[in-house]
Short mmCIF file of C-alpha atoms in Angstrom, two decimals:
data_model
loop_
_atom_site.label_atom_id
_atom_site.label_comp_id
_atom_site.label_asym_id
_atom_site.label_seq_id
_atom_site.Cartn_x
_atom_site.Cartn_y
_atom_site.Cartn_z
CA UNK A 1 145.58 -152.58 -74.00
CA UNK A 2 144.31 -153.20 -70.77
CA UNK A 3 144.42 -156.72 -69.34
CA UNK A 4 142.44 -158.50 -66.77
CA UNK A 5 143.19 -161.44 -65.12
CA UNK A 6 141.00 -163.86 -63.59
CA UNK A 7 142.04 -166.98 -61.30
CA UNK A 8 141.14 -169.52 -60.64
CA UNK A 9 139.12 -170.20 -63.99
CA UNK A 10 137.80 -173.44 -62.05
CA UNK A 11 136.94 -173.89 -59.15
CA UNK A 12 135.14 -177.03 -57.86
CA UNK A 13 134.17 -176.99 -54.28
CA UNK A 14 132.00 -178.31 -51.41
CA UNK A 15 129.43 -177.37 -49.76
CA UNK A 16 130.11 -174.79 -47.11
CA UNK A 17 133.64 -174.21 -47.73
CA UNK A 18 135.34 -170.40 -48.17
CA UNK A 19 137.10 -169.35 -51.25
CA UNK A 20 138.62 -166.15 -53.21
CA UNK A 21 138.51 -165.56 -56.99
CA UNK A 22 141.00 -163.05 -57.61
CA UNK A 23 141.25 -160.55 -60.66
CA UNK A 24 144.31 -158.76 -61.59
CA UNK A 25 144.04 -156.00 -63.91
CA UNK A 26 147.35 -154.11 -65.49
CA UNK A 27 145.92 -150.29 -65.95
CA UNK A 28 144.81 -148.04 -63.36
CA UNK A 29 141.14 -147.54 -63.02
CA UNK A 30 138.60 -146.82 -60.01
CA UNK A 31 135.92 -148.94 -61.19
CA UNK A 32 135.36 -152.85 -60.88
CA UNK A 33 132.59 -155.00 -61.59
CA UNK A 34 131.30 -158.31 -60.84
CA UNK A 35 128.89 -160.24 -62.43
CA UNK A 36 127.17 -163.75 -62.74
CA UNK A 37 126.35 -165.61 -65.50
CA UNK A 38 124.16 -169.20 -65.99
CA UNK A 39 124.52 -171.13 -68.72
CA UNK A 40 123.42 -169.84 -71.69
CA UNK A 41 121.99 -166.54 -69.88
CA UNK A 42 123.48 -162.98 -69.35
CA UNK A 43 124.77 -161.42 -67.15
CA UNK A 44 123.74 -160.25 -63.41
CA UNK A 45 125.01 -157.43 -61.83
CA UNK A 46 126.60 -158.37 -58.59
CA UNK A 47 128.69 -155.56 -56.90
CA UNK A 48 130.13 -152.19 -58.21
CA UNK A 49 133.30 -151.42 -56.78
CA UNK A 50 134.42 -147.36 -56.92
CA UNK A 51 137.05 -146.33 -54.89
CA UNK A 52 140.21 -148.09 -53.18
CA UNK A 53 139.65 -150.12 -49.82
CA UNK A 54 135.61 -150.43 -51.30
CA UNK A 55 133.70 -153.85 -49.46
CA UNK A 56 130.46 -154.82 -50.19
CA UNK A 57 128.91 -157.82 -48.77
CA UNK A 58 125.37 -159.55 -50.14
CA UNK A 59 124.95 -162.57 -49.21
CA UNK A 60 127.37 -165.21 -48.97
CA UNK A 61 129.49 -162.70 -51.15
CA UNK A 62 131.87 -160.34 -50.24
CA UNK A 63 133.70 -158.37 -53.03
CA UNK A 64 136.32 -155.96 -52.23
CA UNK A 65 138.70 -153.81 -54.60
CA UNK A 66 142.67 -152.46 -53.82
CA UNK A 67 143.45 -150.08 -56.50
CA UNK A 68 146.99 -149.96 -55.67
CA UNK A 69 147.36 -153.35 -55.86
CA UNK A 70 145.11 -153.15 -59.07
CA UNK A 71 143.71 -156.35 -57.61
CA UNK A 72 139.88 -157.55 -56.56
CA UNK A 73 138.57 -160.16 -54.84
CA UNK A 74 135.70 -162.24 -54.54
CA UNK A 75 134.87 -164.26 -51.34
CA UNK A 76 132.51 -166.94 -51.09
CA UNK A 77 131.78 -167.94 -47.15
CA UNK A 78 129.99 -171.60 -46.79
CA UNK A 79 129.44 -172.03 -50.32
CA UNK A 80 125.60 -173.56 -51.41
CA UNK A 81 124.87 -175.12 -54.27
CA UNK A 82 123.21 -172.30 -55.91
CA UNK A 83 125.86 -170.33 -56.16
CA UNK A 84 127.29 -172.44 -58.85
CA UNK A 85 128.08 -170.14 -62.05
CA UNK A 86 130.78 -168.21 -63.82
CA UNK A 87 131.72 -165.20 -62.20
CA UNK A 88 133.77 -162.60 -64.53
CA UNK A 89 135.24 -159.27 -62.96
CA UNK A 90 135.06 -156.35 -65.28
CA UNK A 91 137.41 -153.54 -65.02
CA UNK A 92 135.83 -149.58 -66.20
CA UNK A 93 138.21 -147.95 -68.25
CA UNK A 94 138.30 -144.68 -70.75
CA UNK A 95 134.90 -143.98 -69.20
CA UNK A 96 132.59 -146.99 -70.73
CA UNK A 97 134.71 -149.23 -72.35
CA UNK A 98 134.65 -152.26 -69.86
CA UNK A 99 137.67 -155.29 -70.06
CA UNK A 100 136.56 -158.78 -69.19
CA UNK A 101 138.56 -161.49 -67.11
CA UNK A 102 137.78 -164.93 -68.78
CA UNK A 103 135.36 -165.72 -66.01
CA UNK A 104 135.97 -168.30 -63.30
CA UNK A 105 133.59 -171.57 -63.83
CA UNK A 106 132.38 -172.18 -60.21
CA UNK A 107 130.90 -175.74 -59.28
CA UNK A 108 129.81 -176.29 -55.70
CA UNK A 109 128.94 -180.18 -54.89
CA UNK A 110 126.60 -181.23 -52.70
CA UNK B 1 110.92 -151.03 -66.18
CA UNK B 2 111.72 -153.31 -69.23
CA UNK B 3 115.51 -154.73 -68.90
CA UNK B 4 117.64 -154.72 -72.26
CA UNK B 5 116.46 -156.63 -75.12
CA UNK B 6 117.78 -158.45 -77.62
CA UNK B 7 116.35 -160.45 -80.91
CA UNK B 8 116.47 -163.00 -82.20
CA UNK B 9 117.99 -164.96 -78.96
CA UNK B 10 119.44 -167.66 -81.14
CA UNK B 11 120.11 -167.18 -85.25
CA UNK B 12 121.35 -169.34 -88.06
CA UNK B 13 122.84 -169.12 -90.53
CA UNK B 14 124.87 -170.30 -93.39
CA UNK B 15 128.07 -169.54 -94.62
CA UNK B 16 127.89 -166.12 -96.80
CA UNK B 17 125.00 -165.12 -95.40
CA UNK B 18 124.07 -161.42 -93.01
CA UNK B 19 123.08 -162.29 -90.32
CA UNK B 20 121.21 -159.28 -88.32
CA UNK B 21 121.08 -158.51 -84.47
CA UNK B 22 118.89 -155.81 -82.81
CA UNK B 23 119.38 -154.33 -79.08
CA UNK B 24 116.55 -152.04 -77.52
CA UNK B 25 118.13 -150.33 -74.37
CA UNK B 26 116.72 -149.65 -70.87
CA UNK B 27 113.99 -147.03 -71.11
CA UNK B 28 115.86 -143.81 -70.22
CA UNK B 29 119.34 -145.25 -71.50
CA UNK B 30 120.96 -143.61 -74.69
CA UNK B 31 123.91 -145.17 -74.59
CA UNK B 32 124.29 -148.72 -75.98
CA UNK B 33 127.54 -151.58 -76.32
CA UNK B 34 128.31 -154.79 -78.19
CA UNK B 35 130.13 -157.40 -77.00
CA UNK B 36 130.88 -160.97 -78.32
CA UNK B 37 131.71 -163.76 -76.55
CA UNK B 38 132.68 -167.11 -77.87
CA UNK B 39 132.77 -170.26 -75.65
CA UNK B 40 134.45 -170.66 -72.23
CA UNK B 41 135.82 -167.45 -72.84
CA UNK B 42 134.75 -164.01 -71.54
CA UNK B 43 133.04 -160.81 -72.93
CA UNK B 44 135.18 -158.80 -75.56
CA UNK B 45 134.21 -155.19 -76.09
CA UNK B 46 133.09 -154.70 -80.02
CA UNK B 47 131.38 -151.04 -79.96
CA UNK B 48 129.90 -148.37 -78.16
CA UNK B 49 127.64 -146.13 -79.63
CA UNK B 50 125.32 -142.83 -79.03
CA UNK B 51 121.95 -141.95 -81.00
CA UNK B 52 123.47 -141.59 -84.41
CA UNK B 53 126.45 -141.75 -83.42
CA UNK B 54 129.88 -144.62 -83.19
CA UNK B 55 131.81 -143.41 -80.31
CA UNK B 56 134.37 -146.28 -79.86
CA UNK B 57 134.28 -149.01 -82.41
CA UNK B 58 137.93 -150.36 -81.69
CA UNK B 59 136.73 -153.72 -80.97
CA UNK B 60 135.00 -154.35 -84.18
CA UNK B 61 136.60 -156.51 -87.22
CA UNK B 62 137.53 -154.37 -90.09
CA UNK B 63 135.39 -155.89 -92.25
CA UNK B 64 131.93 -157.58 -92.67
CA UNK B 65 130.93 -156.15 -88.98
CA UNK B 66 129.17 -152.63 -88.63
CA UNK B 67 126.79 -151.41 -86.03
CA UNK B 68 124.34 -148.64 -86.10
CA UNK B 69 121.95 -146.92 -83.17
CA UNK B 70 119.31 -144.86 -85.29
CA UNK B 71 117.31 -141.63 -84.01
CA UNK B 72 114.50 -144.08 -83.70
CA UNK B 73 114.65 -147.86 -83.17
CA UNK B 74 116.81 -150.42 -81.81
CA UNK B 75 120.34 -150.67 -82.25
CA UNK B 76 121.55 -152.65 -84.89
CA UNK B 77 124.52 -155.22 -85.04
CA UNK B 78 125.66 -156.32 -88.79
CA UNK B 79 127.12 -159.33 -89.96
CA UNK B 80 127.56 -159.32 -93.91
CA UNK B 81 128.85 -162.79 -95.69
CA UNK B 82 129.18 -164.46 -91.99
CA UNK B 83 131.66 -167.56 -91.57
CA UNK B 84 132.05 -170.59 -88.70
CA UNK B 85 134.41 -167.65 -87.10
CA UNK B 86 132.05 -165.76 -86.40
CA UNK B 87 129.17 -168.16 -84.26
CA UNK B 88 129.56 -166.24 -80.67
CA UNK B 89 127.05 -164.92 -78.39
CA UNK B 90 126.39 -161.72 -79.10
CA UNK B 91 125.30 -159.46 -76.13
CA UNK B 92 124.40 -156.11 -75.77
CA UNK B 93 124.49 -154.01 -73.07
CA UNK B 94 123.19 -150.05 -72.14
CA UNK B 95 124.01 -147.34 -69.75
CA UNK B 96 122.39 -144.23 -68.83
CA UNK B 97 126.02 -142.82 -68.92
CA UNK B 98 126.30 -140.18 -66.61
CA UNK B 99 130.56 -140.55 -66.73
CA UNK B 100 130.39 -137.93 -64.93
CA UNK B 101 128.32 -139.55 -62.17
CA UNK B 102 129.83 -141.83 -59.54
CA UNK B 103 127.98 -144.81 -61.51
CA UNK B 104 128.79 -146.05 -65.32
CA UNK B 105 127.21 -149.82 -64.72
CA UNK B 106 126.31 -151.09 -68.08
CA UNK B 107 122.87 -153.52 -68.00
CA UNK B 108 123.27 -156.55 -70.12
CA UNK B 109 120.32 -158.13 -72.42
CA UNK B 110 119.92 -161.91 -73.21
CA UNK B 111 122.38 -162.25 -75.64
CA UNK B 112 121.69 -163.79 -79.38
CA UNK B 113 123.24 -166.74 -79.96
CA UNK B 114 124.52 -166.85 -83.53
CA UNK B 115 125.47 -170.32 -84.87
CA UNK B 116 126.87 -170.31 -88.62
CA UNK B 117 126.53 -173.86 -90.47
#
Protein backbone atom coordinates (compact mmCIF):
# COMPACT_ATOMS: atom_id res chain seq x y z
CA UNK A 1 0.00 0.00 0.00
CA UNK A 2 1.09 3.28 -0.76
CA UNK A 3 2.45 5.49 2.01
CA UNK A 4 2.70 9.16 2.45
CA UNK A 5 4.63 10.94 4.70
CA UNK A 6 4.15 14.23 6.07
CA UNK A 7 6.72 16.34 8.31
CA UNK A 8 6.71 18.29 10.29
CA UNK A 9 3.14 17.42 11.79
CA UNK A 10 3.67 20.79 13.90
CA UNK A 11 4.86 23.50 13.17
CA UNK A 12 4.60 26.66 15.34
CA UNK A 13 6.08 29.75 13.90
CA UNK A 14 6.32 33.57 13.78
CA UNK A 15 5.25 35.96 11.95
CA UNK A 16 7.15 36.45 8.74
CA UNK A 17 9.43 33.64 8.95
CA UNK A 18 10.06 30.90 5.85
CA UNK A 19 9.40 27.27 6.22
CA UNK A 20 9.01 23.79 4.18
CA UNK A 21 6.51 21.00 4.94
CA UNK A 22 7.78 18.13 3.22
CA UNK A 23 5.81 14.92 2.02
CA UNK A 24 7.41 11.74 1.16
CA UNK A 25 5.45 9.27 -0.62
CA UNK A 26 6.83 5.43 -1.31
CA UNK A 27 5.02 4.59 -4.90
CA UNK A 28 5.52 6.27 -8.05
CA UNK A 29 2.84 8.57 -9.19
CA UNK A 30 2.66 11.97 -11.30
CA UNK A 31 0.08 13.56 -9.32
CA UNK A 32 0.26 15.55 -5.90
CA UNK A 33 -2.09 17.54 -4.09
CA UNK A 34 -2.27 20.07 -1.49
CA UNK A 35 -4.92 21.13 0.49
CA UNK A 36 -6.06 23.26 3.58
CA UNK A 37 -8.20 22.52 6.15
CA UNK A 38 -9.82 24.83 9.31
CA UNK A 39 -11.02 23.40 12.10
CA UNK A 40 -13.87 21.52 11.79
CA UNK A 41 -14.21 22.46 7.88
CA UNK A 42 -13.11 20.62 4.63
CA UNK A 43 -10.91 20.79 2.62
CA UNK A 44 -9.52 23.62 0.06
CA UNK A 45 -7.86 22.91 -2.90
CA UNK A 46 -4.50 24.55 -2.94
CA UNK A 47 -2.15 23.43 -5.81
CA UNK A 48 -2.21 20.38 -8.24
CA UNK A 49 1.05 19.16 -8.98
CA UNK A 50 1.39 16.89 -12.52
CA UNK A 51 4.58 16.32 -13.78
CA UNK A 52 8.28 16.23 -12.27
CA UNK A 53 10.16 19.67 -11.67
CA UNK A 54 6.14 21.23 -11.47
CA UNK A 55 6.18 24.94 -9.24
CA UNK A 56 3.32 26.76 -8.58
CA UNK A 57 3.32 29.81 -6.55
CA UNK A 58 -0.08 31.65 -4.99
CA UNK A 59 0.50 33.66 -2.60
CA UNK A 60 2.82 33.32 0.12
CA UNK A 61 2.84 29.57 -1.11
CA UNK A 62 4.99 27.88 -3.25
CA UNK A 63 4.45 24.09 -3.81
CA UNK A 64 6.72 22.16 -5.92
CA UNK A 65 6.86 18.26 -6.72
CA UNK A 66 10.27 15.87 -7.64
CA UNK A 67 8.95 12.65 -8.78
CA UNK A 68 12.20 11.02 -8.65
CA UNK A 69 12.74 11.89 -5.40
CA UNK A 70 8.98 10.95 -4.79
CA UNK A 71 9.15 14.00 -2.56
CA UNK A 72 6.96 17.52 -2.40
CA UNK A 73 7.31 20.49 -0.79
CA UNK A 74 5.49 23.23 0.59
CA UNK A 75 7.06 26.71 1.21
CA UNK A 76 5.67 29.32 3.25
CA UNK A 77 7.66 32.89 2.67
CA UNK A 78 6.90 35.57 5.66
CA UNK A 79 4.32 33.60 7.21
CA UNK A 80 0.84 35.75 8.43
CA UNK A 81 -1.34 34.77 10.77
CA UNK A 82 -3.95 33.61 8.48
CA UNK A 83 -2.27 31.08 7.15
CA UNK A 84 -2.60 29.10 10.26
CA UNK A 85 -4.23 25.53 9.38
CA UNK A 86 -3.44 21.93 8.62
CA UNK A 87 -2.04 21.38 5.42
CA UNK A 88 -2.17 17.54 4.14
CA UNK A 89 -0.42 16.52 0.73
CA UNK A 90 -2.32 13.94 -1.17
CA UNK A 91 -0.65 11.65 -3.50
CA UNK A 92 -3.04 10.34 -6.99
CA UNK A 93 -2.65 6.85 -7.42
CA UNK A 94 -4.49 3.85 -9.54
CA UNK A 95 -6.24 6.76 -11.25
CA UNK A 96 -8.66 8.20 -8.28
CA UNK A 97 -7.77 6.60 -5.32
CA UNK A 98 -5.94 9.48 -3.41
CA UNK A 99 -3.39 8.60 -0.07
CA UNK A 100 -3.33 11.17 2.68
CA UNK A 101 -0.19 12.40 4.75
CA UNK A 102 -1.46 12.97 8.40
CA UNK A 103 -1.52 16.68 7.79
CA UNK A 104 0.92 19.15 9.31
CA UNK A 105 -0.90 21.43 12.15
CA UNK A 106 0.48 24.93 11.27
CA UNK A 107 0.29 27.80 14.01
CA UNK A 108 1.74 31.17 13.09
CA UNK A 109 1.99 33.69 16.27
CA UNK A 110 1.65 37.05 16.12
CA UNK B 1 -22.19 26.15 -9.43
CA UNK B 2 -23.22 24.36 -6.12
CA UNK B 3 -19.92 22.79 -4.36
CA UNK B 4 -20.36 19.13 -2.86
CA UNK B 5 -22.84 18.55 -0.27
CA UNK B 6 -23.17 16.66 2.49
CA UNK B 7 -26.11 15.96 5.27
CA UNK B 8 -26.53 15.92 8.10
CA UNK B 9 -23.13 17.97 9.01
CA UNK B 10 -23.07 16.55 12.49
CA UNK B 11 -25.15 13.09 13.58
CA UNK B 12 -25.71 11.15 16.76
CA UNK B 13 -26.11 8.43 17.65
CA UNK B 14 -26.19 5.61 20.04
CA UNK B 15 -24.55 2.51 20.26
CA UNK B 16 -26.42 -0.16 17.84
CA UNK B 17 -27.89 2.22 15.98
CA UNK B 18 -27.53 3.11 11.59
CA UNK B 19 -26.54 5.92 11.29
CA UNK B 20 -27.07 7.36 7.53
CA UNK B 21 -24.87 9.86 5.45
CA UNK B 22 -25.83 11.37 2.04
CA UNK B 23 -23.29 13.15 -0.56
CA UNK B 24 -24.77 15.13 -3.66
CA UNK B 25 -21.76 15.74 -6.11
CA UNK B 26 -20.76 18.81 -8.17
CA UNK B 27 -23.31 19.35 -10.92
CA UNK B 28 -21.66 17.65 -13.93
CA UNK B 29 -19.60 15.15 -11.63
CA UNK B 30 -20.51 11.32 -11.78
CA UNK B 31 -17.98 10.16 -9.93
CA UNK B 32 -18.17 10.24 -6.10
CA UNK B 33 -15.55 9.07 -2.84
CA UNK B 34 -15.76 8.46 0.90
CA UNK B 35 -13.32 9.14 3.17
CA UNK B 36 -13.17 9.06 7.04
CA UNK B 37 -11.12 10.81 9.13
CA UNK B 38 -10.82 10.53 12.83
CA UNK B 39 -9.03 13.18 14.97
CA UNK B 40 -5.55 14.69 14.40
CA UNK B 41 -5.22 12.24 11.85
CA UNK B 42 -5.62 12.56 8.06
CA UNK B 43 -8.16 11.45 5.33
CA UNK B 44 -8.36 7.56 4.72
CA UNK B 45 -9.83 6.47 1.42
CA UNK B 46 -13.20 4.22 2.18
CA UNK B 47 -14.89 3.97 -1.48
CA UNK B 48 -15.21 5.16 -4.80
CA UNK B 49 -18.12 4.69 -6.69
CA UNK B 50 -19.91 5.33 -10.31
CA UNK B 51 -23.84 5.69 -10.94
CA UNK B 52 -24.82 2.24 -9.85
CA UNK B 53 -21.88 1.16 -9.59
CA UNK B 54 -18.76 0.27 -6.51
CA UNK B 55 -15.60 0.66 -8.34
CA UNK B 56 -13.02 0.46 -5.46
CA UNK B 57 -14.38 -0.26 -2.06
CA UNK B 58 -10.95 -1.51 -0.51
CA UNK B 59 -11.07 0.96 2.16
CA UNK B 60 -14.34 0.01 3.61
CA UNK B 61 -14.75 -2.31 6.91
CA UNK B 62 -16.04 -5.67 6.08
CA UNK B 63 -18.89 -5.32 7.92
CA UNK B 64 -21.65 -2.87 9.11
CA UNK B 65 -20.29 -0.20 6.34
CA UNK B 66 -21.82 -0.16 2.70
CA UNK B 67 -22.18 2.67 0.30
CA UNK B 68 -24.43 3.10 -2.61
CA UNK B 69 -24.65 5.99 -5.59
CA UNK B 70 -28.24 5.36 -7.15
CA UNK B 71 -29.35 6.30 -10.88
CA UNK B 72 -31.07 9.14 -9.15
CA UNK B 73 -30.21 10.81 -5.82
CA UNK B 74 -27.40 11.37 -3.61
CA UNK B 75 -24.91 9.00 -2.69
CA UNK B 76 -25.40 7.12 0.25
CA UNK B 77 -22.91 6.14 3.13
CA UNK B 78 -24.24 3.22 5.63
CA UNK B 79 -23.50 2.61 9.05
CA UNK B 80 -25.62 -0.43 10.49
CA UNK B 81 -25.34 -1.19 14.52
CA UNK B 82 -22.60 1.81 14.82
CA UNK B 83 -20.08 1.72 17.91
CA UNK B 84 -17.66 4.60 19.75
CA UNK B 85 -15.15 3.20 16.84
CA UNK B 86 -16.76 4.44 14.48
CA UNK B 87 -17.40 8.58 15.52
CA UNK B 88 -15.08 10.15 12.54
CA UNK B 89 -15.75 12.81 10.14
CA UNK B 90 -17.06 11.54 7.34
CA UNK B 91 -16.31 13.46 4.04
CA UNK B 92 -17.14 13.04 0.68
CA UNK B 93 -15.62 14.11 -2.20
CA UNK B 94 -16.49 14.10 -6.38
CA UNK B 95 -14.66 14.28 -9.60
CA UNK B 96 -15.68 14.78 -13.04
CA UNK B 97 -13.08 11.97 -13.76
CA UNK B 98 -11.71 12.45 -16.97
CA UNK B 99 -8.44 9.90 -15.94
CA UNK B 100 -7.75 10.30 -19.02
CA UNK B 101 -7.46 14.09 -18.81
CA UNK B 102 -4.40 15.84 -17.39
CA UNK B 103 -6.74 16.69 -14.23
CA UNK B 104 -8.34 13.98 -11.62
CA UNK B 105 -8.78 16.74 -8.59
CA UNK B 106 -11.43 15.41 -6.38
CA UNK B 107 -13.78 18.47 -4.68
CA UNK B 108 -14.45 17.85 -1.07
CA UNK B 109 -18.00 18.62 0.75
CA UNK B 110 -18.40 19.70 4.46
CA UNK B 111 -17.96 16.62 6.00
CA UNK B 112 -20.65 14.98 8.63
CA UNK B 113 -19.49 14.71 11.80
CA UNK B 114 -20.70 11.46 13.35
CA UNK B 115 -20.42 11.21 17.17
CA UNK B 116 -21.66 7.73 18.68
CA UNK B 117 -22.69 7.94 22.56
Amino acid sequence: ELKVEQNPLFLSMQEGKNYTIYCNYSTTSDRLYWYRQDPGKSLESLFVLLSNGAVKQEGRLMASLDTKARLSTLHITAAVHDLSATYFCAVGYNFNKFYFGSGTKLNVKP
Amino acid sequence: NAGVMQNPRHLVRRRGQEARLRCSPMKGHSHVYWYRQLPEEGLKFMVYLQKENIIDESGMPKERFSAEFPKEGPSILRIQQVVRGDSAAYFCASSINDWTGPYNEQFFGPGTRLTVL
